[in-house]
Coordinates of C-alpha atoms and ligand atoms in Angstrom, one line a residue:
X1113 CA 72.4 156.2 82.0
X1114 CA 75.8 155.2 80.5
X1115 CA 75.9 151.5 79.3
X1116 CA 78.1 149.4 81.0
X1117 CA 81.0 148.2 79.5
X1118 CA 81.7 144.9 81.1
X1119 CA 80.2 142.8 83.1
X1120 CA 82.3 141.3 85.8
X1121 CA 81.9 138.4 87.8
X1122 CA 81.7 137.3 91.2
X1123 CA 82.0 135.1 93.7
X1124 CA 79.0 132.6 93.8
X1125 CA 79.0 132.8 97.5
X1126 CA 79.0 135.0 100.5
X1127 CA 80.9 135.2 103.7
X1128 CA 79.5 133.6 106.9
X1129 CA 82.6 132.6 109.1
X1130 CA 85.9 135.0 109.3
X1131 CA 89.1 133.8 110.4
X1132 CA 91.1 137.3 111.8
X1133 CA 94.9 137.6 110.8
X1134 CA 97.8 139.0 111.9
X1135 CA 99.6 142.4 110.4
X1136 CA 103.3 142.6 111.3
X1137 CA 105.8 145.2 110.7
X1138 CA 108.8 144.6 108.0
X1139 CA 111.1 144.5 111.3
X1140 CA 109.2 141.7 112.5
X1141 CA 108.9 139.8 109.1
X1142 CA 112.8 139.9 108.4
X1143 CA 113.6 138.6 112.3
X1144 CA 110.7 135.7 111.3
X1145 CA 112.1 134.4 107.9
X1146 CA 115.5 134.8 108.9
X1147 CA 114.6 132.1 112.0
X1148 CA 112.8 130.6 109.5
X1149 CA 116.1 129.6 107.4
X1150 CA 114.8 131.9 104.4
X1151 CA 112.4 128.9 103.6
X1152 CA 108.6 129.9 103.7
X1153 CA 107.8 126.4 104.2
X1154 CA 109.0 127.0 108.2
X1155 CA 107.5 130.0 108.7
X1156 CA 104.8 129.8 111.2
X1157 CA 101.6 130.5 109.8
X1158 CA 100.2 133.2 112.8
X1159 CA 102.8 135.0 111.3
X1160 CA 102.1 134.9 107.8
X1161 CA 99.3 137.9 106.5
X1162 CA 98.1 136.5 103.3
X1163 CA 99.3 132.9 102.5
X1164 CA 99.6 131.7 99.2
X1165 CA 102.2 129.2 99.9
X1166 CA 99.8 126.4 98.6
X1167 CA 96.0 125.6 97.5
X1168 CA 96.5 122.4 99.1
X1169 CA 94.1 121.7 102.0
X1170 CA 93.7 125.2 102.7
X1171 CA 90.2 126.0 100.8
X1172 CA 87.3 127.0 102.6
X1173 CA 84.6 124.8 103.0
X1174 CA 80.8 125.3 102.2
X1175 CA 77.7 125.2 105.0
X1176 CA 76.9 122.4 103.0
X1177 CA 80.4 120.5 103.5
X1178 CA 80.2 121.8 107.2
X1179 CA 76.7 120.0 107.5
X1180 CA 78.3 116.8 106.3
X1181 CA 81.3 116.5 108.8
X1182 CA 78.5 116.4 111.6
X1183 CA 77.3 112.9 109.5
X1184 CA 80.7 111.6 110.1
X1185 CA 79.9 107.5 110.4
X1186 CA 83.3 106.9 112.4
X1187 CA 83.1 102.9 112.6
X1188 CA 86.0 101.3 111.9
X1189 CA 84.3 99.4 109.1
X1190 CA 82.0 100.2 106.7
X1191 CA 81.7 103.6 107.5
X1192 CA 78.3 105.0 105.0
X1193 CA 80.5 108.1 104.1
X1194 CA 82.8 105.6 102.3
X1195 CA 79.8 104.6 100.0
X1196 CA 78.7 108.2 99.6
X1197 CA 82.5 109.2 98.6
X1198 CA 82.1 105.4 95.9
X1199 CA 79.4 107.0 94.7
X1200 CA 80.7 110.4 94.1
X1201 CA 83.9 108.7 92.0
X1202 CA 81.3 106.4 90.0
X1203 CA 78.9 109.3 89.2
X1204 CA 82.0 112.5 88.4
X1205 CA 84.6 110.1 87.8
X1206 CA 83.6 106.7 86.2
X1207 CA 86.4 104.6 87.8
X1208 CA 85.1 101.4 89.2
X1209 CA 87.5 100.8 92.8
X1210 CA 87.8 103.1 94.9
X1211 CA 91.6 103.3 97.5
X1212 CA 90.8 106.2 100.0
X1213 CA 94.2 107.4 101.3
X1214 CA 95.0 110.0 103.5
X1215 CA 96.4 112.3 101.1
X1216 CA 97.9 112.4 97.1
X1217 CA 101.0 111.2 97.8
X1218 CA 99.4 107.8 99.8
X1219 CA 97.9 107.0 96.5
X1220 CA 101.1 107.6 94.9
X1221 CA 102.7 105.5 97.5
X1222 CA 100.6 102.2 96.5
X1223 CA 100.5 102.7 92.6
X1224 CA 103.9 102.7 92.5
X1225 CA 104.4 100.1 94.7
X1226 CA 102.0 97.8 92.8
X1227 CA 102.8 99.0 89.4
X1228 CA 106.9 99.4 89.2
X1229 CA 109.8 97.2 88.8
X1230 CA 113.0 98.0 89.0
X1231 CA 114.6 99.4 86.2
X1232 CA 111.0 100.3 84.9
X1233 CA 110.3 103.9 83.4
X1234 CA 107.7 106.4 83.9
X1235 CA 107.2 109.0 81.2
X1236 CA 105.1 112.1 82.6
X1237 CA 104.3 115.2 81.1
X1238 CA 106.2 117.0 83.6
X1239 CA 107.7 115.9 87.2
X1240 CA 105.6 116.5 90.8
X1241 CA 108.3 116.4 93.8
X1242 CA 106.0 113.6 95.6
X1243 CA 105.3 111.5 92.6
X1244 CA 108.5 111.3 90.7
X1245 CA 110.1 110.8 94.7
X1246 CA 107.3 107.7 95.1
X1247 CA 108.4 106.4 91.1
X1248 CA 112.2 106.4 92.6
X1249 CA 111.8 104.9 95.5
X1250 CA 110.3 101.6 93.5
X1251 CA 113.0 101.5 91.7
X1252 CA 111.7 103.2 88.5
X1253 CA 113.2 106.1 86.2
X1254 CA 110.9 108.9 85.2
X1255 CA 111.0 110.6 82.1
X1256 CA 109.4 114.2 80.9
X1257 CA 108.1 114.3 78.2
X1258 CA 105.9 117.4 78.2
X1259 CA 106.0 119.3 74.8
X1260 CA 109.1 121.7 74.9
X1261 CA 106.7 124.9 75.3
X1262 CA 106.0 123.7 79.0
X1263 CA 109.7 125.0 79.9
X1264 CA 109.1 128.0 78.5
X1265 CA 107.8 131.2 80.6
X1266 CA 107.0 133.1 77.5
X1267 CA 105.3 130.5 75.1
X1268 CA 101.7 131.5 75.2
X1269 CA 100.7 127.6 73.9
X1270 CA 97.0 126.8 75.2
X1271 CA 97.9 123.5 76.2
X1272 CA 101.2 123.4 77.7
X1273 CA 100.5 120.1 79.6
X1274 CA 100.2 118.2 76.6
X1275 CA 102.7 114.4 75.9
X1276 CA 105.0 115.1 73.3
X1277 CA 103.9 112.1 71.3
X1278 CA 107.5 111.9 69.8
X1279 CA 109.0 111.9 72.8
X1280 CA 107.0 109.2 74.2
X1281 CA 107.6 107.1 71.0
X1282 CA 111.2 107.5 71.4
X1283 CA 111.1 106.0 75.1
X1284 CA 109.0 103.3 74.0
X1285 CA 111.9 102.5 71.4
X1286 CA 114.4 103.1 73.4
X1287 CA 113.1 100.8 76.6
X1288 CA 110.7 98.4 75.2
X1289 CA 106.9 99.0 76.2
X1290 CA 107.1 96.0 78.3
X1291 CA 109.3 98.4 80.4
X1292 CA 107.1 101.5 80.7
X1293 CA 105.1 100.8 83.9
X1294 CA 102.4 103.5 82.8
X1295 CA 102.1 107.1 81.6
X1296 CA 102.2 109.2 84.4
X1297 CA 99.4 112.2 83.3
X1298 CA 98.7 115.0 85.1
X1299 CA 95.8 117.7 84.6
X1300 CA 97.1 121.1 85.1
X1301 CA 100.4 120.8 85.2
X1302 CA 101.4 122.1 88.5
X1303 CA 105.1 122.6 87.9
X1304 CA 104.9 123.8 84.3
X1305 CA 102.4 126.6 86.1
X1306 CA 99.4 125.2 86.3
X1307 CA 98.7 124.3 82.3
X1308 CA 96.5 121.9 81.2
X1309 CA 96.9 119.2 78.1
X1310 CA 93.9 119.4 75.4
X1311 CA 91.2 116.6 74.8
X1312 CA 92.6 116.2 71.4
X1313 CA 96.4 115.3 72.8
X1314 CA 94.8 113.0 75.7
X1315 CA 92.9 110.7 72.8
X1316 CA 96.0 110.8 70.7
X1317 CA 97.9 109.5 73.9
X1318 CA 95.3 106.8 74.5
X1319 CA 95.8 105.8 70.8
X1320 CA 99.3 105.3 71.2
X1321 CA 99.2 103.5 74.6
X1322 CA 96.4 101.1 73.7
X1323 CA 98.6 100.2 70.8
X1324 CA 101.6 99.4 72.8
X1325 CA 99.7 98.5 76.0
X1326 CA 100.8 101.3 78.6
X1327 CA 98.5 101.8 80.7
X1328 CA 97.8 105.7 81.5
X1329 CA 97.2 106.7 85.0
X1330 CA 95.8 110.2 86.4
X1331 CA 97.4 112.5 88.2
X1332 CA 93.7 114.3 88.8
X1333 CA 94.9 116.4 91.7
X1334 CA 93.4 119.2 89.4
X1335 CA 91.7 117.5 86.8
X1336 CA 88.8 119.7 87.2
X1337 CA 90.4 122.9 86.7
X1338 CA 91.6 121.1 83.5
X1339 CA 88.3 120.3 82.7
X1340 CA 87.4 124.0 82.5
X1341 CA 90.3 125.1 80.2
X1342 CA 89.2 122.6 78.2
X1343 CA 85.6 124.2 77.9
X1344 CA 86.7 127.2 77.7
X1345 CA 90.0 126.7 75.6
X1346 CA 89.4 123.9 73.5
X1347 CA 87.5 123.7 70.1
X1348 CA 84.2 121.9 69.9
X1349 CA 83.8 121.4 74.1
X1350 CA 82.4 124.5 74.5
X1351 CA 78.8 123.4 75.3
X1352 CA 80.0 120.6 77.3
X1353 CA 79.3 120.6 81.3
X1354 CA 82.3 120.3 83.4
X1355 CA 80.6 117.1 84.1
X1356 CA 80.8 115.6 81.1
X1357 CA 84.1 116.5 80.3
X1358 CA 85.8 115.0 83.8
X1359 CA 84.1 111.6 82.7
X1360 CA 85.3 112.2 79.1
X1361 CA 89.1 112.4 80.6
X1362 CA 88.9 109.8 82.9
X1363 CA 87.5 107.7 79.7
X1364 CA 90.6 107.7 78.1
X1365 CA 92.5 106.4 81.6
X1366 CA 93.1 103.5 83.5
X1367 CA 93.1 104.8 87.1
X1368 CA 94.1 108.0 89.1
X1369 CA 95.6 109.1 92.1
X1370 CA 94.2 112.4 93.3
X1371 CA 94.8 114.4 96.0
X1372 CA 91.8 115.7 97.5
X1373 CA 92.9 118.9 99.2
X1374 CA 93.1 120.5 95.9
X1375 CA 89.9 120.3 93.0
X1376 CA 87.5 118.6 96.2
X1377 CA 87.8 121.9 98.6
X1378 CA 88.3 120.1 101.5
X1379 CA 91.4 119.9 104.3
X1380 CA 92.6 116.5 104.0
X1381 CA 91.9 113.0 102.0
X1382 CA 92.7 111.9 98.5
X1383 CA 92.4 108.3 96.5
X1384 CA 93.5 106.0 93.9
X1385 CA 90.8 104.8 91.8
X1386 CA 91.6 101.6 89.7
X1387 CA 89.1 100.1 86.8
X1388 CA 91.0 96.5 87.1
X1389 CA 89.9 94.4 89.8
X1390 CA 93.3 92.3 90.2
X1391 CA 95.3 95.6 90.4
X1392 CA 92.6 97.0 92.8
X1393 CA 93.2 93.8 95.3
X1394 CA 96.8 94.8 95.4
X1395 CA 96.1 98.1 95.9
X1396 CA 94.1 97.3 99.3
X1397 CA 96.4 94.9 100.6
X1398 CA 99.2 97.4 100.6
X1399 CA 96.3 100.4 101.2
X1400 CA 95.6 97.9 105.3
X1401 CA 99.4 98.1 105.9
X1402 CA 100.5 101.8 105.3
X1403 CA 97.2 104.1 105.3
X1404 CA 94.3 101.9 106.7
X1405 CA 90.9 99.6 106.6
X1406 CA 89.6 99.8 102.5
X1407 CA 87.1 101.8 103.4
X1408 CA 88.6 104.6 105.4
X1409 CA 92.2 104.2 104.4
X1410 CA 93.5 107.3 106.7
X1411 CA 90.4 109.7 106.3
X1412 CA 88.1 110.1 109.1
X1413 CA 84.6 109.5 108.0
X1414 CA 83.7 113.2 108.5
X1415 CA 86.1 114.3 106.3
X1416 CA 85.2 111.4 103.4
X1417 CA 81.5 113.0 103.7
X1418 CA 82.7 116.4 103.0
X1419 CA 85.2 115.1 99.7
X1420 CA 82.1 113.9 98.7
X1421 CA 79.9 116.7 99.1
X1422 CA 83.1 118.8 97.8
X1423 CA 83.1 116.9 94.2
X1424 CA 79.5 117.9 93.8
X1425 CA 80.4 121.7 94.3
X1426 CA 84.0 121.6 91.9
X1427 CA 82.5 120.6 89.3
X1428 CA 80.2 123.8 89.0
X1429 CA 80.9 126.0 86.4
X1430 CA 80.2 129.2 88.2
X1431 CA 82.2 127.6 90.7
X1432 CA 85.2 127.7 88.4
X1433 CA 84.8 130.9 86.3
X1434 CA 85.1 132.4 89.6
X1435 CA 87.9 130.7 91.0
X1436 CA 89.7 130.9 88.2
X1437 CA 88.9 134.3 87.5
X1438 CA 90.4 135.1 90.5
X1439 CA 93.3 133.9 89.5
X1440 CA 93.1 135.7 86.4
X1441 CA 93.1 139.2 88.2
X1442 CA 96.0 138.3 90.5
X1443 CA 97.8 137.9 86.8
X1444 CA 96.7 140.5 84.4
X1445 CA 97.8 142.7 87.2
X1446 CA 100.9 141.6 87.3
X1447 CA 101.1 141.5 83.6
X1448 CA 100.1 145.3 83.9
X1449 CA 102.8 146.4 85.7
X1450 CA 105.2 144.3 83.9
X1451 CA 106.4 141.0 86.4
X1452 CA 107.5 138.5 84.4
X1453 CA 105.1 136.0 84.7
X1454 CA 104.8 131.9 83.5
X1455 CA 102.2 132.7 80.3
X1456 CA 99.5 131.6 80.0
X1457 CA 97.7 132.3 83.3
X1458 CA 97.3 129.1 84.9
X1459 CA 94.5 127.3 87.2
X1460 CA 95.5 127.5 90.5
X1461 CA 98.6 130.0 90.6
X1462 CA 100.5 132.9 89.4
X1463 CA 104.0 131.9 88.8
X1464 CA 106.9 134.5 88.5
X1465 CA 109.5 134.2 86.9
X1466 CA 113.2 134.2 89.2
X1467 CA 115.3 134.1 86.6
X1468 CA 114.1 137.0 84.4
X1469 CA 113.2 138.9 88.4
X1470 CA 116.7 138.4 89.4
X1471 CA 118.4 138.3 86.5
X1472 CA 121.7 139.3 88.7
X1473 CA 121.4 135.9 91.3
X1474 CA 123.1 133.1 89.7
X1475 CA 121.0 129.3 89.9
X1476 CA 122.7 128.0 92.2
X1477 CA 122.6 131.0 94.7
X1478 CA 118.5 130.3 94.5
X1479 CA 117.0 133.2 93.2
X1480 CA 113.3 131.8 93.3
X1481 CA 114.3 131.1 97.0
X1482 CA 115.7 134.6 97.5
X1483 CA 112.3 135.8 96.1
X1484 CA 110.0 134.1 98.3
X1485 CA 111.5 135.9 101.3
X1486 CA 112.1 139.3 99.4
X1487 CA 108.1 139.2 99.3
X1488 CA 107.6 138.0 102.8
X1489 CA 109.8 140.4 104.3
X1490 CA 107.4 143.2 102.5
X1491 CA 104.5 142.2 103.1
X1492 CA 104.1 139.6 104.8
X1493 CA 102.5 137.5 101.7
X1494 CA 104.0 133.7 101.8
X1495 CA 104.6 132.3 98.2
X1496 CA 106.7 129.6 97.6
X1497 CA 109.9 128.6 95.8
X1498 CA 109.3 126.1 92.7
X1499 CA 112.7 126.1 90.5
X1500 CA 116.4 124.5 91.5
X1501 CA 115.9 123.5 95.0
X1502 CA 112.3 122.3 94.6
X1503 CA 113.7 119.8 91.6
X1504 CA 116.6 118.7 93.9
X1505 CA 119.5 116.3 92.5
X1506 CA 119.9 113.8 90.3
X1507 CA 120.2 110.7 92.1
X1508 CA 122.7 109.4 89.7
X1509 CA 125.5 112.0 89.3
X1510 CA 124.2 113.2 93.0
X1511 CA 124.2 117.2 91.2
X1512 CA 121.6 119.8 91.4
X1513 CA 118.9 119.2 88.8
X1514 CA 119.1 122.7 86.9
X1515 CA 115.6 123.2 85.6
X1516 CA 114.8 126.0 83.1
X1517 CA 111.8 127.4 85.6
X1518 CA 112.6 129.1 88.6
X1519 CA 109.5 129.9 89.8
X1520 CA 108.3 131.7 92.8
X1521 CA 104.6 130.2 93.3
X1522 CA 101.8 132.4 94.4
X1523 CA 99.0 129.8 94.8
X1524 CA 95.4 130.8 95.6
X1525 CA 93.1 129.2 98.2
X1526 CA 89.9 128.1 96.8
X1527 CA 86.8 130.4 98.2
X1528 CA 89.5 132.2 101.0
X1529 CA 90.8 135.5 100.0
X1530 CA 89.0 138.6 97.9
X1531 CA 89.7 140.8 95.5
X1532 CA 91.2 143.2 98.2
X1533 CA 93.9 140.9 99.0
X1534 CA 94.6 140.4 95.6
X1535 CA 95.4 144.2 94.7
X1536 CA 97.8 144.2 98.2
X1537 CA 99.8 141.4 96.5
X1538 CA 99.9 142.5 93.7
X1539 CA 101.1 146.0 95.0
X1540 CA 103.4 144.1 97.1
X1541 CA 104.8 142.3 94.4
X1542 CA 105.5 145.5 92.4
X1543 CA 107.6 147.3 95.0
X1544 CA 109.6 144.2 95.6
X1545 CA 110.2 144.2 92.0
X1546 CA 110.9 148.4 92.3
X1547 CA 114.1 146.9 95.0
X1548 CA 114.9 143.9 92.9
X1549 CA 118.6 145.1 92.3
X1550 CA 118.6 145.0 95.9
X1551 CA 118.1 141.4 96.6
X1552 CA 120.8 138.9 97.3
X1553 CA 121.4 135.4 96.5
X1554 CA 121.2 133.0 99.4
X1555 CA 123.6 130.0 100.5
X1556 CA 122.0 126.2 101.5
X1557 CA 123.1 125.5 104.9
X1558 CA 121.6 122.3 105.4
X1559 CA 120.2 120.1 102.9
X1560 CA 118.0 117.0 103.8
X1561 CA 117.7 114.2 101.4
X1562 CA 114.6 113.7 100.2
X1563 CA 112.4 116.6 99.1
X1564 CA 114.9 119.0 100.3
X1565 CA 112.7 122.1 99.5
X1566 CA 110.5 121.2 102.4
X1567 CA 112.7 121.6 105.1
X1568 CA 116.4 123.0 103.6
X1569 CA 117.8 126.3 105.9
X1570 CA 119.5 128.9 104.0
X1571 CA 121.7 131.9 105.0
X1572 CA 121.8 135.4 102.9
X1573 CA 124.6 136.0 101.2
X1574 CA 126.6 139.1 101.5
Ligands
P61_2676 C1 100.9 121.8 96.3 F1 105.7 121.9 97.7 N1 100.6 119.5 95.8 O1 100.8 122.1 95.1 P1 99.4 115.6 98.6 N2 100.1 115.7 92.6 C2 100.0 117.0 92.4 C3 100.1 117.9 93.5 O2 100.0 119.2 93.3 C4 100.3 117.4 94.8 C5 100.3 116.0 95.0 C6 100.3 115.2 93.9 C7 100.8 120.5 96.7 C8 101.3 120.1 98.2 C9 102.7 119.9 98.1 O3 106.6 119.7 96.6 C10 105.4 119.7 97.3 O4 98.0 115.5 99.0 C11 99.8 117.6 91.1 O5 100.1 116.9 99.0 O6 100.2 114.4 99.1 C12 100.4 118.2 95.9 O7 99.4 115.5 97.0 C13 100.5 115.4 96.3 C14 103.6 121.0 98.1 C15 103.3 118.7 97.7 C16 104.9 120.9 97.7 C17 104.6 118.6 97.4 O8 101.1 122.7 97.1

């Protein structure tokens, strides 16, 4: 018998439940994006075949998950899935208070209200369109200060998440450390294309901070998916569980906001954890005005059972190598047939690259934009836009933010689509990129204010 080459992997789970979707025709797609204002964000999603618009609440959830929601404790007060969800953070996490909040950006909400003043600044390797708006909005500044290979498409840098030390040291100067509220860190940098910082950068961070007393503070949306580059990427962690990395991180921080619908596999929820108890306080006295009680906070107790049951399944490695393997195929595909891609292949996404797709479609005609509905119109696959419109305008000069990545974002659901569904993006993805020289730049034709990208209308140009 000939020997096997390679051994490939799998997912560690079969199917039990299917959820049937729709196929459309090209006529119908371009009639439904054009309603749509050319924004895949208002499509509806009946008419959407294979969605990778997000990885946010959309995972599927386990028998064991399932099992919880029918424990759902749905008192007002006290509710036992609250404890089981403490627990959870104590045991994965190590964070002493827990804030439940009905998503990330509630969590957002309340750290920023209890931890910025006016005038403050918030250096972050990288912005996120919900935190940076929530640092604004209490009157702070951010400031990026992600190494310059994070802006770079082609750098194939390991670590691309990591704090430019420099940088930071160059705010603190400038401002006084008095003045920087905290270091806003995330895992996996979601705008940068899903690339994590290394162990070795986070304790050099912490070395710093302690020094100056800056506080650090989690973004661990996807902290676990970092954890797992850092296994698998990182000298010296390589016989580390998942487990004991996560509590390594979170070590070297003095709180987190997370949103759950991301590394926990479940539809809804998210937190801030806090280790100090005065901060903690402030965070529930804002946490009974704007999401609810302390221990529900905006998350129905079913759903806090099944975050909890949810951490105990993400931090699996087979859980992992699979999910991010199947990322990893969506991408060397790509790579195979020559897309432009963000390098290296990231947790969570495949990110293409607008500018070098569209080379023709000037920035401020939104090529990443144009993109997104190129693909939907062939195939019905949703992505979404990540580049000019998604970074919106400075609030000073009141101009576009021009940001070197324009992205088009395909984003995989955790556990939800196979291999098959892989290959027909990826096929659909290389004919739109056959027609490229055939797409056109689109026109904004109504803008709101705040995170624009959500619901903006555009028109095609001629
Ligand atoms: C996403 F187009 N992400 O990736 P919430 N931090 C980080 C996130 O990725 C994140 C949040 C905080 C989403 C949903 C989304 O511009 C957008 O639970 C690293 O969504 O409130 C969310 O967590 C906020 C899509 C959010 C967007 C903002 O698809």
């Amino acid at each position: 018998m000939a020997k096997l080459k390679k051994r490939s992997w799998a997912e560690p789970f079969k199917i039990k439940v299917v959820e049937p979707i729709k196929m459309t025709t090209q006529e119908f797609r371009e009639k439904a994006i054009e309603e749509a204002g050319y924004n895949t964000f208002l499509l509806r999603s009946e008419d959407v075949y294979i969605d990778l618009l997000t990885d946010s609440g959309t995972s599927a959830m386990s028998d064991y998950q399932w099992a919880g929601m029918m424990m759902g404790d749905e008192a007002y007060a006290g509710s036992k899935n609250f404890y089981h969800l403490e627990a959870a953070i104590h045991k994965y996490y190590g964070y002493k208070h827990l804030i439940p909040t009905h998503q990330g950006r509630g969590a957002e909400h309340i750290l920023s209200q209890i931890m910025i003043k006016p005038g403050d600044v918030i250096p972050g390797n990288m912005y996120f369109t919900t935190t940076r708006h929530h640092q604004e909005l209490a009157g702070g500044i951010f400031a990026d200060i992600i190494v310059d290979e994070a802006h770079d498409p082609e750098s194939t840098y390991k670590f691309k998440g990591n704090v430019d030390l420099n940088k930071l040291s160059n705010i603190i100067k400038e401002y006084g450390a008095e003045k920087v509220s905290y270091i806003s860190l995330e895992g996996n940098v979601n705008m940068a294309g899903g690339q994590p910082f290394s162990m070795k950068n986070l304790k050099e961070l912490y070395e710093l901070c302690s020094k100056n007393n800056i506080p650090i503070m989690l973004d661990a949306t996807r902290i676990i998916e970092n954890s797992y580059f850092i296994k698998t990427r990182e000298e010296g962690y390589a016989d580390l569980s998942i487990e004991e990395i996560l509590m390594e991180i979170c070590s070297y921080t003095d709180g987190a906001t997370m949103s759950s619908k991301k590394d926990h596999l479940v539809n809804i929820g998210g937190f801030l954890a806090l280790n100090d108890d005065h901060l903690a306080q402030k965070a529930r006295e804002l946490l009974v005005v704007f999401e609810g009680l302390q221990t529900y906070g905006g998350i129905a107790g079913r759903d806090m059972e099944a975050m909890a049951r949810g951490i105990e399944e993400a931090v699996q490695y087979d859980h992992m190598k699979a999910r991010i393997g199947q990322v990893e195929y969506l991408g060397e595909k790509l790579l195979e047939i020559g897309v432009p891609i963000v390098k290296p292949i990231g947790s969570h996404a495949i990110y293409l690259d607008a500018k070098k797709f569209l080379p023709h479609i000037p920035q401020d005609q939104y090529p990443a934009q144009a993109l997104a509905a190129a693909i939907y119109e062939d195939s019905g696959v949703r992505t979404m836009e990540r580049g000019i419109v998604s970074a919106g305008r400075d609030k000073k000069t009141g101009n576009h933010y021009f940001p070197k990545l324009e992205l088009v974002r395909l984003t995989i659901p955790r556990r939800v689509y196979t291999q098959a569904h892989m290959d027909v993006t990826a096929e659909s993805i290389e004919a739109v990129f056959e027609n490229r020289d055939s797409i056109k730049g689109l026109k904004m034709v109504y803008e709101p204010e705040s995170l624009r990208f959500f619901q903006a209308r555009f028109e095609k140009l001629t």
